[in-house]
Every structure is written in C-alpha cells, then in structure tokens.
Short mmCIF file of C-alpha atoms in Angstrom, two decimals:
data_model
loop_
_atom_site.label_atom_id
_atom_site.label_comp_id
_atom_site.label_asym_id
_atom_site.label_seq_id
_atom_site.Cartn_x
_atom_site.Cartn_y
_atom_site.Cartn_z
CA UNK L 168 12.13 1.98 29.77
CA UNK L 169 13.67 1.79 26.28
CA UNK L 170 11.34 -1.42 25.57
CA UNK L 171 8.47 1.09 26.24
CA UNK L 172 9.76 4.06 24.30
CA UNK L 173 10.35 1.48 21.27
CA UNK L 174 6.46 0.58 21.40
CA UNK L 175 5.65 3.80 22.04
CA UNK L 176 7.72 5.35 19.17
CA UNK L 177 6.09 2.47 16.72
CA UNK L 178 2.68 2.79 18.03
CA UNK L 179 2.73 6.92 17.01
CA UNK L 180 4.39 5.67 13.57
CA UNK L 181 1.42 3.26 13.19
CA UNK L 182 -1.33 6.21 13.82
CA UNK L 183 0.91 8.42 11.08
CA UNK L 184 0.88 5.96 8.72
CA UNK L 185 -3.03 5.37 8.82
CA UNK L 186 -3.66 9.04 7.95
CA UNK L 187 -1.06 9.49 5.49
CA UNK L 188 -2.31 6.10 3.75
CA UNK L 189 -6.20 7.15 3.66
CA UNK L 190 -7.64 5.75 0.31
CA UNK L 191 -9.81 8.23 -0.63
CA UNK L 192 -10.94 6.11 -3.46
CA UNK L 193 -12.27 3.23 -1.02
CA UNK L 194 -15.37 3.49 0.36
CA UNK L 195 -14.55 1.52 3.22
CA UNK L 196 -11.27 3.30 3.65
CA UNK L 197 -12.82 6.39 4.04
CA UNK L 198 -15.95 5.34 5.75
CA UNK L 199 -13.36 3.40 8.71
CA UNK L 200 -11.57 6.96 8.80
CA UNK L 201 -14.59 9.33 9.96
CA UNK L 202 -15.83 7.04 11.96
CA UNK L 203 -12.62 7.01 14.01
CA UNK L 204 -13.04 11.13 13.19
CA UNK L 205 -16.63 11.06 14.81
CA UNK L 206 -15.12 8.86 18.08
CA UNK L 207 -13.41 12.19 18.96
CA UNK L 208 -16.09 14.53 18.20
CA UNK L 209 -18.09 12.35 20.70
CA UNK L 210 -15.18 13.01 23.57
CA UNK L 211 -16.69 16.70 23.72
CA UNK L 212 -20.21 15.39 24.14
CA UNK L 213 -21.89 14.92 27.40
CA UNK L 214 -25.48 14.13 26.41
CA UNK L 215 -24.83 10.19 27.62
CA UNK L 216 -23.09 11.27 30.32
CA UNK L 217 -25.17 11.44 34.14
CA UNK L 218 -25.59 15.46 34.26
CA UNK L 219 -24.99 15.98 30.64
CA UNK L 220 -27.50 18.15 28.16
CA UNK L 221 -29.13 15.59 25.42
CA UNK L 222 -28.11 17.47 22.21
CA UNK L 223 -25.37 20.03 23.36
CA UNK L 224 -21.82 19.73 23.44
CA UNK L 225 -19.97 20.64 26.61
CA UNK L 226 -18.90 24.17 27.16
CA UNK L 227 -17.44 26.38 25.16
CA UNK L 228 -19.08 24.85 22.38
CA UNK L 229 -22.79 26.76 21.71
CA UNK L 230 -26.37 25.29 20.76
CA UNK L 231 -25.94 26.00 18.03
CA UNK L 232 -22.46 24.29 16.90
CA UNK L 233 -24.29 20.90 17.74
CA UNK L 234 -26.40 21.71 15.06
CA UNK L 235 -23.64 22.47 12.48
CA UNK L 236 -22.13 18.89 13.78
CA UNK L 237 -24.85 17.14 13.76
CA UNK L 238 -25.69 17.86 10.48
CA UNK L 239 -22.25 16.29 9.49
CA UNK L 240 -22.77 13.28 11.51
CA UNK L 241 -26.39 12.78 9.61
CA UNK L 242 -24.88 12.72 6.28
CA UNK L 243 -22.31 10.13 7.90
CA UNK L 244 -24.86 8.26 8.82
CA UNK L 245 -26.29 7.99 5.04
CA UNK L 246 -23.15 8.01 3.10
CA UNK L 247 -21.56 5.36 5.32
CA UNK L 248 -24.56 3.56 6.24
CA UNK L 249 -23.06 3.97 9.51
CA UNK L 250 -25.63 3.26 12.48
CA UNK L 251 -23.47 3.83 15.99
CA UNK L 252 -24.55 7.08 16.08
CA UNK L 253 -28.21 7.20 15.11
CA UNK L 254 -29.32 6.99 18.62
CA UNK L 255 -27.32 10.19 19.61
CA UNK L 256 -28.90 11.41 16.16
CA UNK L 257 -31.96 11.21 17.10
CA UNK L 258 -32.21 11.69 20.71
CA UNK L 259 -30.77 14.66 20.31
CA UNK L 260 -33.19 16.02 17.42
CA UNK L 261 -36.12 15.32 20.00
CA UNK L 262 -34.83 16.44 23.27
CA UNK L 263 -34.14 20.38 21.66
CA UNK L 264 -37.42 20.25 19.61
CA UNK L 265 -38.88 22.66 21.77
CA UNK L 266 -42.41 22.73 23.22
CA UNK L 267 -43.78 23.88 20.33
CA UNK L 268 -41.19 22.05 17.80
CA UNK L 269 -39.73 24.79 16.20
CA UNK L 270 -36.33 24.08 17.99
CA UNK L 271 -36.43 26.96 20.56
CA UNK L 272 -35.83 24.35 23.66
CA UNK L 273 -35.97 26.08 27.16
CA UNK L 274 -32.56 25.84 27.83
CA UNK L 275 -31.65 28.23 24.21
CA UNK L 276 -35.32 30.19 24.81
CA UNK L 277 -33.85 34.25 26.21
CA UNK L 278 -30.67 33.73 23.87
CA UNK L 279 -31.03 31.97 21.12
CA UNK L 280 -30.84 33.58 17.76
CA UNK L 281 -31.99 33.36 13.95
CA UNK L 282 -28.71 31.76 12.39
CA UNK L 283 -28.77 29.68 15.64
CA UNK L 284 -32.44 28.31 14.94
CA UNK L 285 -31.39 28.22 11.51
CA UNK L 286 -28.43 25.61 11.37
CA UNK L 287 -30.50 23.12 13.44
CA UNK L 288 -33.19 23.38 11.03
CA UNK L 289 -30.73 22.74 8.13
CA UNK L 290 -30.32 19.67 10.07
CA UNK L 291 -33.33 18.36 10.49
CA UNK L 292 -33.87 19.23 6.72
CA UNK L 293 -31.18 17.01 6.08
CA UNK L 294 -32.55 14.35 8.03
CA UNK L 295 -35.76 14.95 5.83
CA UNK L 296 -34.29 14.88 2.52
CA UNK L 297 -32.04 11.79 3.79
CA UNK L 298 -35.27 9.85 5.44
CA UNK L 299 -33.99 9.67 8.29
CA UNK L 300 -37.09 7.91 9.92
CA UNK L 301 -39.62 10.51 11.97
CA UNK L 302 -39.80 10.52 15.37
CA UNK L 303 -41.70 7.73 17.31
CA UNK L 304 -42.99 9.57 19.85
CA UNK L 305 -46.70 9.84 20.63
CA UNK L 306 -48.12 13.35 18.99
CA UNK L 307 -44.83 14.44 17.96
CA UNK L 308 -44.73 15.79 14.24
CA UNK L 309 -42.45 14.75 11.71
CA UNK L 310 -39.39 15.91 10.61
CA UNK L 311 -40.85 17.89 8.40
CA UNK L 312 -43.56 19.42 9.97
CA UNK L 313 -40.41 20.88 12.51
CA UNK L 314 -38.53 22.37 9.38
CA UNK L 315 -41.85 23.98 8.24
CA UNK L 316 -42.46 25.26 11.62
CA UNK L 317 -39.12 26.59 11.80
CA UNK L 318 -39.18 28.00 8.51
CA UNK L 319 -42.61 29.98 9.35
CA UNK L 320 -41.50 31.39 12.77
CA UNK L 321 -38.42 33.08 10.94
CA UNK L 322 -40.26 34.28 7.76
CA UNK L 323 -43.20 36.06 10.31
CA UNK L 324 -39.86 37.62 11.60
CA UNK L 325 -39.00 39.31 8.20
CA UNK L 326 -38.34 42.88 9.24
CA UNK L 327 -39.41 45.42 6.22
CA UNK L 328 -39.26 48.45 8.13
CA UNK L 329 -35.41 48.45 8.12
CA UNK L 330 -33.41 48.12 5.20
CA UNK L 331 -36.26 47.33 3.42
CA UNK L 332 -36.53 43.46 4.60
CA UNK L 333 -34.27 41.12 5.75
CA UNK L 334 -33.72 38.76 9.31
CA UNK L 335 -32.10 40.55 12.31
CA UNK L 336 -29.42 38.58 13.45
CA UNK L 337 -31.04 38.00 16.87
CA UNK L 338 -34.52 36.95 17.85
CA UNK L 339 -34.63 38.98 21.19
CA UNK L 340 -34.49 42.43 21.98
CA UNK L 341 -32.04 42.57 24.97
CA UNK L 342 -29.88 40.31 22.87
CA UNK L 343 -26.53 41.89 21.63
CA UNK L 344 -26.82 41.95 17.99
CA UNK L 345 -30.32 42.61 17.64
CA UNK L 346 -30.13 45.51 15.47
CA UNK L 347 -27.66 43.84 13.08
CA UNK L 348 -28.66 42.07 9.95
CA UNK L 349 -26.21 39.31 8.64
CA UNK L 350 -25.99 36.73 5.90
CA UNK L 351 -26.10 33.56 7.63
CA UNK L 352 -29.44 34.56 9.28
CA UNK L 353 -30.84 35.33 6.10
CA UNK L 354 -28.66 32.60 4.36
CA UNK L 355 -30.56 29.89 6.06
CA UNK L 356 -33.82 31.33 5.60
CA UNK L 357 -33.41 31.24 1.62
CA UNK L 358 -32.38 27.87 1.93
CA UNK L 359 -34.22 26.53 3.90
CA UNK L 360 -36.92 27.68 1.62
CA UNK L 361 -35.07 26.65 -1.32
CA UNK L 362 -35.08 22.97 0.31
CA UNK L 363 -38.74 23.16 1.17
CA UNK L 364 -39.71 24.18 -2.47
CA UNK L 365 -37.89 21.95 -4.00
CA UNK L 366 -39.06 18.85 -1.59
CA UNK L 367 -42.60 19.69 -1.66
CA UNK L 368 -43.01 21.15 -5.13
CA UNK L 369 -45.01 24.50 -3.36
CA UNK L 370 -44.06 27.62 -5.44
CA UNK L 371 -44.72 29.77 -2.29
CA UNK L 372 -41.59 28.30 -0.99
CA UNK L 373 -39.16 29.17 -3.96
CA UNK L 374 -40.93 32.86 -4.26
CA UNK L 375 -40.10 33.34 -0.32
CA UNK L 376 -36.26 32.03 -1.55
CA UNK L 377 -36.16 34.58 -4.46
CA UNK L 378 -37.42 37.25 -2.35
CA UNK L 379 -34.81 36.76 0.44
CA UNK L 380 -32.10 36.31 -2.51
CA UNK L 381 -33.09 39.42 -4.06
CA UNK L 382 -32.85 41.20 -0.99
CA UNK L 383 -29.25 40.13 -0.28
CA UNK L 384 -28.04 41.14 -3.39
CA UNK L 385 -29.79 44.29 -3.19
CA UNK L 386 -28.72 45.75 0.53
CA UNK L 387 -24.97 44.20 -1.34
CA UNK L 388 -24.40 41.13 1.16
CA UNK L 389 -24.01 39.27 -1.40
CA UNK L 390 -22.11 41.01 -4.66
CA UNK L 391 -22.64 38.81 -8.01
CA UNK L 392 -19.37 39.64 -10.26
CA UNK L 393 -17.16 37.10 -11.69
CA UNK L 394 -16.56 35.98 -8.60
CA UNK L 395 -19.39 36.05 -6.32
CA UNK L 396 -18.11 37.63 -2.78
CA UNK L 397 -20.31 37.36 0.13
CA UNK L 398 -20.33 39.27 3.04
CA UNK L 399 -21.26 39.20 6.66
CA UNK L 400 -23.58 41.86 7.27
CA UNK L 401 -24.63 45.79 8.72
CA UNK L 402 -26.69 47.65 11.22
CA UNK L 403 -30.06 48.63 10.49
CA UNK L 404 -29.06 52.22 12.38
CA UNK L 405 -27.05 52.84 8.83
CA UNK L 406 -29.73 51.29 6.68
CA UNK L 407 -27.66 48.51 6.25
CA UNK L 408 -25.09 50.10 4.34
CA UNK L 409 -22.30 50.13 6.81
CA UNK L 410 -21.52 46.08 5.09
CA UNK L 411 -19.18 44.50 7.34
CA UNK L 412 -16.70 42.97 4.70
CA UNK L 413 -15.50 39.98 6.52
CA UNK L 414 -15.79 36.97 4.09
CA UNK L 415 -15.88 33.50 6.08
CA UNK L 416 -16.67 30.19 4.47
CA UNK L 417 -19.85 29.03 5.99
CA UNK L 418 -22.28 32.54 4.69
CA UNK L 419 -20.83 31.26 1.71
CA UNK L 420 -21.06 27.87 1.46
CA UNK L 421 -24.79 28.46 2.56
CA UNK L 422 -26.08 30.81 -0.12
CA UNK L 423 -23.83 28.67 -2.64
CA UNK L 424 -25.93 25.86 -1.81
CA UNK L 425 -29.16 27.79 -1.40
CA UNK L 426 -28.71 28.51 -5.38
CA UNK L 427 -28.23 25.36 -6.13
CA UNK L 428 -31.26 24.25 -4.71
CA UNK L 429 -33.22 26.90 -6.38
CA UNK L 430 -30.83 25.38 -10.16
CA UNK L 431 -32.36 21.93 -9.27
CA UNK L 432 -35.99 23.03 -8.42
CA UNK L 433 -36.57 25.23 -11.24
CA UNK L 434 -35.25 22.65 -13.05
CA UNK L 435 -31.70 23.87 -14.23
CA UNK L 436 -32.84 27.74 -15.13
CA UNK L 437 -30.54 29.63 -16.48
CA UNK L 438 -31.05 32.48 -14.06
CA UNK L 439 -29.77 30.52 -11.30
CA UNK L 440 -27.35 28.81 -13.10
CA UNK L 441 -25.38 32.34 -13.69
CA UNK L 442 -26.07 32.63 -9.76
CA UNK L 443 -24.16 29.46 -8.86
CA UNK L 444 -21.78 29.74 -11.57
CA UNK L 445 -20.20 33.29 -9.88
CA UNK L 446 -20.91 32.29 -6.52
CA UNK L 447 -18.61 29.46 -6.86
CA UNK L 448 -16.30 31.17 -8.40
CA UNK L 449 -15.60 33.38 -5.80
CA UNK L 450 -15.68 30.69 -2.91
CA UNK L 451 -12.77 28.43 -5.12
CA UNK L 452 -10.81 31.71 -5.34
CA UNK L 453 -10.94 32.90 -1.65
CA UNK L 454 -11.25 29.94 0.36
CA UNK L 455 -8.66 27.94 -1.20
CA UNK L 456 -5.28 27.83 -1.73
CA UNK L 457 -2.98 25.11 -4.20
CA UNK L 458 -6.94 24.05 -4.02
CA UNK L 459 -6.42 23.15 0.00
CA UNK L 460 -9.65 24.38 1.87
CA UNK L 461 -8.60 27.47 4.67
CA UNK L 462 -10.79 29.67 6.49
CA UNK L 463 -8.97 33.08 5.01
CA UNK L 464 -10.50 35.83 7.37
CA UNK L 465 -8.87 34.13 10.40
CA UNK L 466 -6.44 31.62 9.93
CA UNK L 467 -3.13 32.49 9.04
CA UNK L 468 -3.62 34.83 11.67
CA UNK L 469 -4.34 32.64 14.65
CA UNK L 470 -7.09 34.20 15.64
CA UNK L 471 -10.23 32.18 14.46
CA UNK L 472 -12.41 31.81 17.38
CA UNK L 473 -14.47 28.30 18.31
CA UNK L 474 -17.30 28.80 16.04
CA UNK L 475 -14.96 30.23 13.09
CA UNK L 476 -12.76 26.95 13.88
CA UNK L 477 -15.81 24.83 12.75
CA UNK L 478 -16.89 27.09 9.07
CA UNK L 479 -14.98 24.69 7.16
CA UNK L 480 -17.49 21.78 8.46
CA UNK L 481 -20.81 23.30 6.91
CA UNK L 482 -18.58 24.64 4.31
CA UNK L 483 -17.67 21.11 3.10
CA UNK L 484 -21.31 20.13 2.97
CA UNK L 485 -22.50 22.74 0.55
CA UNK L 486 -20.08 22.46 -1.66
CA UNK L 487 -20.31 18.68 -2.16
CA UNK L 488 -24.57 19.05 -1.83
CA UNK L 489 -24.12 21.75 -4.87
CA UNK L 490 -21.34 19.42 -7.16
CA UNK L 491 -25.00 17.11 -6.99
CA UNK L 492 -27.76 19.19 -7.76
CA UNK L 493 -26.10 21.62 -10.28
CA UNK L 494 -23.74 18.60 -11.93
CA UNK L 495 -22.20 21.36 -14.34
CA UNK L 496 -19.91 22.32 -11.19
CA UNK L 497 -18.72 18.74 -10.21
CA UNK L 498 -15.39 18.75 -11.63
CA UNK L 499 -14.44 22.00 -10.34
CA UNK L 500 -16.17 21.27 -6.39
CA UNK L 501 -14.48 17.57 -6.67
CA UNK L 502 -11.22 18.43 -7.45
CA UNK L 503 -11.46 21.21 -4.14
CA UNK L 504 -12.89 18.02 -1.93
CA UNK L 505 -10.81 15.75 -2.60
CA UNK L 506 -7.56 17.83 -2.11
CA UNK L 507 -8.88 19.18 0.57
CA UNK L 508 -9.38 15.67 2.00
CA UNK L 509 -6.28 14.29 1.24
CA UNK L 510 -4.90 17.70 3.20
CA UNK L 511 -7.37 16.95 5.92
CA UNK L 512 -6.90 13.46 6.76
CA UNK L 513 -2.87 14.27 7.32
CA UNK L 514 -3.69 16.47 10.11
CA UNK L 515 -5.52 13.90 11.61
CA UNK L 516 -2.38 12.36 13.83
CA UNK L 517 -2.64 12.69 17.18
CA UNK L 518 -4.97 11.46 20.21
CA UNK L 519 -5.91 8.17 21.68
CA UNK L 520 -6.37 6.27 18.45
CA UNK L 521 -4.72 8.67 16.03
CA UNK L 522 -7.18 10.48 14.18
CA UNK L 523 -7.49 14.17 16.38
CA UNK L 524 -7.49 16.16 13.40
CA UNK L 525 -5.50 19.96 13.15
CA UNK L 526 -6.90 23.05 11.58
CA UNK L 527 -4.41 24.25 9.12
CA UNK L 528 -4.54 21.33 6.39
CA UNK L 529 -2.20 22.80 4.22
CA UNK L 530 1.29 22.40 6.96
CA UNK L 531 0.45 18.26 5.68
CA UNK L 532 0.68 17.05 9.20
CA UNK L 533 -1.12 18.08 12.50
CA UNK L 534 -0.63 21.50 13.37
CA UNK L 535 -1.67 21.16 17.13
CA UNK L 536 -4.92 23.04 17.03
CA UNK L 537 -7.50 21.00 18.27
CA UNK L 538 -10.89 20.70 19.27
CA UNK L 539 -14.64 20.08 18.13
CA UNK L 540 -14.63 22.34 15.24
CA UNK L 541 -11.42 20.15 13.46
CA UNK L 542 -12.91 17.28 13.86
CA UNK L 543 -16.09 18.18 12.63
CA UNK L 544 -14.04 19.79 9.40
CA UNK L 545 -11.97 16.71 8.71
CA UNK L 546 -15.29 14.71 8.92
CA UNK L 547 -17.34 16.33 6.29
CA UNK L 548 -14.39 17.10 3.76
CA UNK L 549 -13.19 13.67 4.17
CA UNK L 550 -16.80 12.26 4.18
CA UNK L 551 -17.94 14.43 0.77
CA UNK L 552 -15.81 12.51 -1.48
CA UNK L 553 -18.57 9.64 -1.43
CA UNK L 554 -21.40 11.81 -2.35
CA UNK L 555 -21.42 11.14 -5.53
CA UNK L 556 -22.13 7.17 -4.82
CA UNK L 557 -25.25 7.82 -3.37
CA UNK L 558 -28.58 8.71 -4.29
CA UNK L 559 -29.20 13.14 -4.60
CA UNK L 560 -31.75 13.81 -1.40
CA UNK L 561 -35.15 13.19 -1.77
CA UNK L 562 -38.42 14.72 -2.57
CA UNK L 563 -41.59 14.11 -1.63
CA UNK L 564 -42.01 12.48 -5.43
CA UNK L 565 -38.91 10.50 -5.27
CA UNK L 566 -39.37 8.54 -2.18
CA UNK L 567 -39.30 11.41 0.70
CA UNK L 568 -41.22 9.68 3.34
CA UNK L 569 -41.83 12.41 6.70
CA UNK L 570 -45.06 14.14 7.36
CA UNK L 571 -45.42 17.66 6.71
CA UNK L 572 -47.54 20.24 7.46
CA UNK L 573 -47.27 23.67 5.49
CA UNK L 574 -49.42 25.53 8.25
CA UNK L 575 -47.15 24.30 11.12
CA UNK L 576 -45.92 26.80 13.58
CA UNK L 577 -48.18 29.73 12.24
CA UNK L 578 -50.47 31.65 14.35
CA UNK L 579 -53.46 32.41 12.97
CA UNK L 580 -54.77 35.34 15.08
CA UNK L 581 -51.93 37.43 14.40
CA UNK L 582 -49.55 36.72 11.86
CA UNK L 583 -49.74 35.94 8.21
CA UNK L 584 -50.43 32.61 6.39
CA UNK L 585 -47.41 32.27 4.21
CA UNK L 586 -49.16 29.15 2.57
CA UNK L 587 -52.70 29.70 2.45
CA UNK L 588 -52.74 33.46 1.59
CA UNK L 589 -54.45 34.27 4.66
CA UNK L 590 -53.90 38.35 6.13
CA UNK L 591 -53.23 40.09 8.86
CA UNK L 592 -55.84 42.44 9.90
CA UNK L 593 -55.58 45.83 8.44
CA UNK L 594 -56.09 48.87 10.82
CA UNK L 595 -59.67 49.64 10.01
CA UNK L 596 -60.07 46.12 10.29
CA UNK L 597 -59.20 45.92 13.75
CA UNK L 598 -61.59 48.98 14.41
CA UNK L 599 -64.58 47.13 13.05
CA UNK L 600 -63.99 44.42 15.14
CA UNK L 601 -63.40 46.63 17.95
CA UNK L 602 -66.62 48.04 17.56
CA UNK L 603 -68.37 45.07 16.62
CA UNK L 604 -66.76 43.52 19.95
CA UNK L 605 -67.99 46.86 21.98
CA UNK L 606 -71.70 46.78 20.61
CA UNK L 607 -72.03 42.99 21.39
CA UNK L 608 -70.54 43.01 24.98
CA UNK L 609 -72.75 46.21 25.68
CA UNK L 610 -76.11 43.87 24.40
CA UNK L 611 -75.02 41.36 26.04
CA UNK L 612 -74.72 43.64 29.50
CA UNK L 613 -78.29 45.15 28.58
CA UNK L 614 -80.02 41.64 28.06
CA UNK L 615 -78.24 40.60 31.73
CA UNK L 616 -79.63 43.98 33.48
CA UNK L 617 -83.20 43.24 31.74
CA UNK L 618 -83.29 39.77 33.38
CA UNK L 619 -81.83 40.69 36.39
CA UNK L 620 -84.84 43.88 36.84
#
C-alpha cells in the first residue's frame, strides 16, 4: 500500500510539473500541450460513440457550444498542423449542414437561434479562411457557399420595424427570447460579413458590416469611449432602450474582431482603426486582471453558467485573430495571451493524463471547476501564442481555395437579393400581378368553355 501511494504521489507530481514547465516559446511544447487539452475535450463527445449525435457534445452542452469548440479545434488543426482530429472536424461540419446547408440540421430546426447559427458559421468561416479542404461529398457546396448561405438567411432576417434594425435573438416565434435583440446575434452577423468582404473583395459585404455596426452603436450596445464597453442587449417592447448592461467576454471579443476585419479590408482606414483602438481598450481593462484573462460578470461570483464557462474560448480567438490583421495592437493583445497562457496551462493539473484544465487561471493551480468550457479556454489561449508563426487567413487572392456562391441560400420569390440588387415586390406590384394572374386564369377558363361548347 505505501509502494502504491509512493507511485501514486510521484505520478500526480509528474502531471504538475508538465503544466507548470509549459514552454510557451516552443512550438512543439505548446503544440504537445493542447493536444493533450483537446484529448479531454473529446471525453464529452459522443459523435464516435454507437448512439452518439455526429457534431454535438453530450448533454448539458448545446448545439451551439460545439460550434464555439470546434472553431478552436480548427485553428488547432492549422497552427499545429495537427491532423487526429480532422476527421471529427469534418464529419461533424457535414452531418449539421442542414438540408439546405445553412446549418439549421433537424435535430436544432424548432429551437435553434441566430447567435446559435451564427457561431457555427464563424466556424466554417474559419475553416474557409484556413483551407480547410471542401467537402467531398457528391452535390454538396463548399465551405463557402455554407457561410454565404448562412450569412443571407440571417441578413433576410434583419428586423427594421423594431428598434429601427437589428437581429432578434431567436429565429422562432414560440422561442423564449424572441422579442429580445442582443449583441452576439448581431455580433456575428457584422462579422461574418466583415469576413466575407474581406475574402471575396464584394463591397456589398462590408456595407451590410457597416450597417449592422452602425446600428449597434446607435441603439448603444456597443458604447465607443476610451474604452469601448459592449453590452448584451434589450427588448424590442422598450425600443431597445431597456440595454441590459451585462458585459461578458465573447460579445466582445466578437465585435473586437469584427473591426478588425473591417481595419484589414479597407485596408488599415483610419475610421476603423479608432474603432479597434477603443474597443480594445475596454476589453484589456475589464476582462483582465495583473493581465490574467477572467470572465468578470460571473466569476468571482461562482455563478457562471455552462455556456458563460466557455466565453473565454471564442474570446481568446479574437483577440489573437485581431493582434494579426490590425498589427498596431500586437504588443498590447500578446502580452494579454501569453499571460493568460502561462495562467492557463497551471490550471491544467488534474485528470487521467494531467491536463483537465480549471476556470479561474489567476489561483495558479487548478481550481476544481471543470468541464468542456475549461478545456476549450485553456486550448485557444494556450494555442494563440503561435499565431503569429503562421500565415494571416486567406483570401480568395491570396490562395483561398473553397467554392462560393454569393446567391446561396436566397429565395428569389420572396426575399431580397443582397448581392445582385434584386427587390422585393412592392404592394402595387403584387396587385398587378394579381390582376394580371386573375385576367389570364379567367382566358384561360373562357378558351376551355369555348372548346368544350
């Protein structure tokens, strides 16, 4: 028994010494480390598993979580060069496509929401912009054609008759929520916009980016001072005024990002550059402290749900994303990273091989809060301080390789064409052809009683 206890007590001083010992500076250091993260993000999934969902971690983790993670596991994937996971990658991106690949899949299809729809696009952007090879399945689009379907579907859902624009948070009527307007449905539309513009080089894009920006700044979700604050949202009952103040990391970190898209593809204006310049300001000043990454709104408290447990993740990735396409904010977003890693990667101490990772970084060792959402944090903190030793994502004039399709996802009949300037019948419109319809079924009737007498 005391042999045992020995090997046991040197075995848990082996797995603290790994963390505490992370060379942030080696690539293969760090690469070894989140792939030993990503082993126990893969304990929660069940989509290899007989009776598992392809795609979805097992309960209580939502649809749309998977997206957040799998975005982190992408950039893994092309910051590592790290291949045991492309085959969950992908199967998963296919099997929640949706019938008509704008990543509603049956199983999400009564509850699903914007933000929800949103994340998993910023995914498959990511897999775009990384060229993350399309799909080789017969008459299935590319990666690109998916986020452009996506991208469509929410902007026909732009709701100007309350608030004067914006996304409701919720596709569905019967759907709690639906009469609520928040950031990180909105968030994701402007970025995902901002991505498509600059990709593709269409202005139509960037103008739909600029036009969901302006709107958040003016119903006061987001508030542009010396320190950018964003918020989380309001009720379209109060014309949007009644601003739920709540600050968490990830509406942040995804209009952050969102502007510095729109720096890089207008190629460094000084507009945006004032944008990103506050907006970072604020998220180093309220979502860090001694320059340790927290989630402030919940944390000390206790009380941050699942989802809020995983902010940091998503978080992570648009601040390293913007310290590459606006470089005037690299020293300021590098020095945040790689503290925060360093923080990070000591509260990754416990588990079968040593590397379940805590929430609170800033205790230095593992706090004993565990569960999808830490490990997906740890990854893409730890995983960011290599972005700078890769290639910025691609374009379709720098190498960007999946098929598009601008019109993808639109209906024709009875929606606007974003892209091609097409209209939406006007009222008298639909008269005429009403009429027009009437007079040519009644000739038609008349010709049929003629031959028929």
């Amino acid at each position: 028994m005391t042999g045992l206890l020995v090997a046991l007590s040197l075995l848990m001083q082996g797995m603290l010494s790994r963390a505490l010992e992370l060379d942030l500076s080696s690539r293969e250091d760090v690469c070894h480390f989140t792939n030993e993260i990503q082993k126990g993000i893969m304990d929660y999934y069940w989509g290899s598993q007989y009776g598992g969902i392809v795609g979805m971690f097992q309960p209580p983790y939502y649809w749309w979580e998977a997206g957040e993670v799998f975005g982190g596991m992408m950039e893994n994937w092309y910051l590592c060069d790290n291949q045991e996971y492309e085959k969950v990658l992908r199967e998963s991106m296919i099997a929640q496509t949706g019938d008509k690949y704008d990543y509603i899949p049956s199983n999400q299809s009564t509850t699903e929401g914007n933000d929800d729809q949103g994340v998993w696009a910023l995914f498959i952007m990511g897999a775009v912009e990384r060229n993350f090879k399309d799909p080789e399945v017969k008459d299935m689009p590319g990666w690109l054609t998916m986020v452009q379907t996506v991208f469509n579907k929410m902007e026909a859902r732009w709701d100007s008759e309350h608030c004067g624009g914006g996304l409701r948070w919720q596709i569905f009527q019967w759907n709690n929520g639906y009469t609520y307007k928040n950031t990180i449905a909105n968030g994701c539309l402007f970025q995902l916009a901002a991505r498509l513009g600059r990709y593709t080089g269409n202005q139509t894009y960037l103008d739909v980016a600029t036009k969901v920006f302006n709107w958040l700044l003016d119903v006061k979700y987001v508030v542009l001072e010396d320190q950018g604050r964003v918020y989380d949202g309001a009720h379209i009952h109060e014309n949007c005024t009644d601003i739920k103040g709540i600050e968490w990391t990830y509406n942040h970190g995804i209009i952050l990002a969102g502007a510095a898209y729109m720096y890089n593809a207008t190629g460094g204006s000084a507009e945006w550059e004032g944008h990103v310049t506050k907006i970072l300001a604020g998220a180093a000043d309220f979502y860090f402290r001694d320059k340790i990454m927290y989630e402030r709104a919940c944390q000390d408290y206790g009380t941050c749900d699942n989802d809020q447990r995983s902010f940091k993740s998503i978080f992570s990735r648009m601040l390293a994303i913007t310290s590459v396409l606006a470089p005037f904010t690299r020293s300021t977003i590098d020095e945040l990273i790689y503290t925060s890693a360093a923080a990070a990667a000591k509260s990754c101490q416990q588990g079968r091989n040593g590397y379940t990772c805590g929430m609170n970084w800033q205790k230095g060792e593992y706090d004993n809060v565990y569960g999808l959402g830490e490990q997906a944090s740890a990854l893409e903190v730890i995983q960011n301080v290599l972005i700078h030793t890769k290639a910025p994502p691609l374009t379709a004039n720098t190498g960007g390789t999946s098929e598009g399709n601008p019109e993808a996802g639109l209906d024709h009949d009875s929606q606007p064409t974003i892209l091609s300037g097409k209209k939406n019948m006007s009222g008298k419109d639909r008269v005429g052809a009403a009429l027009i319809t009437a007079l040519s079924l009644a000739l038609m009737l008349g010709c049929a009683l003629w031959m028929i007498f």
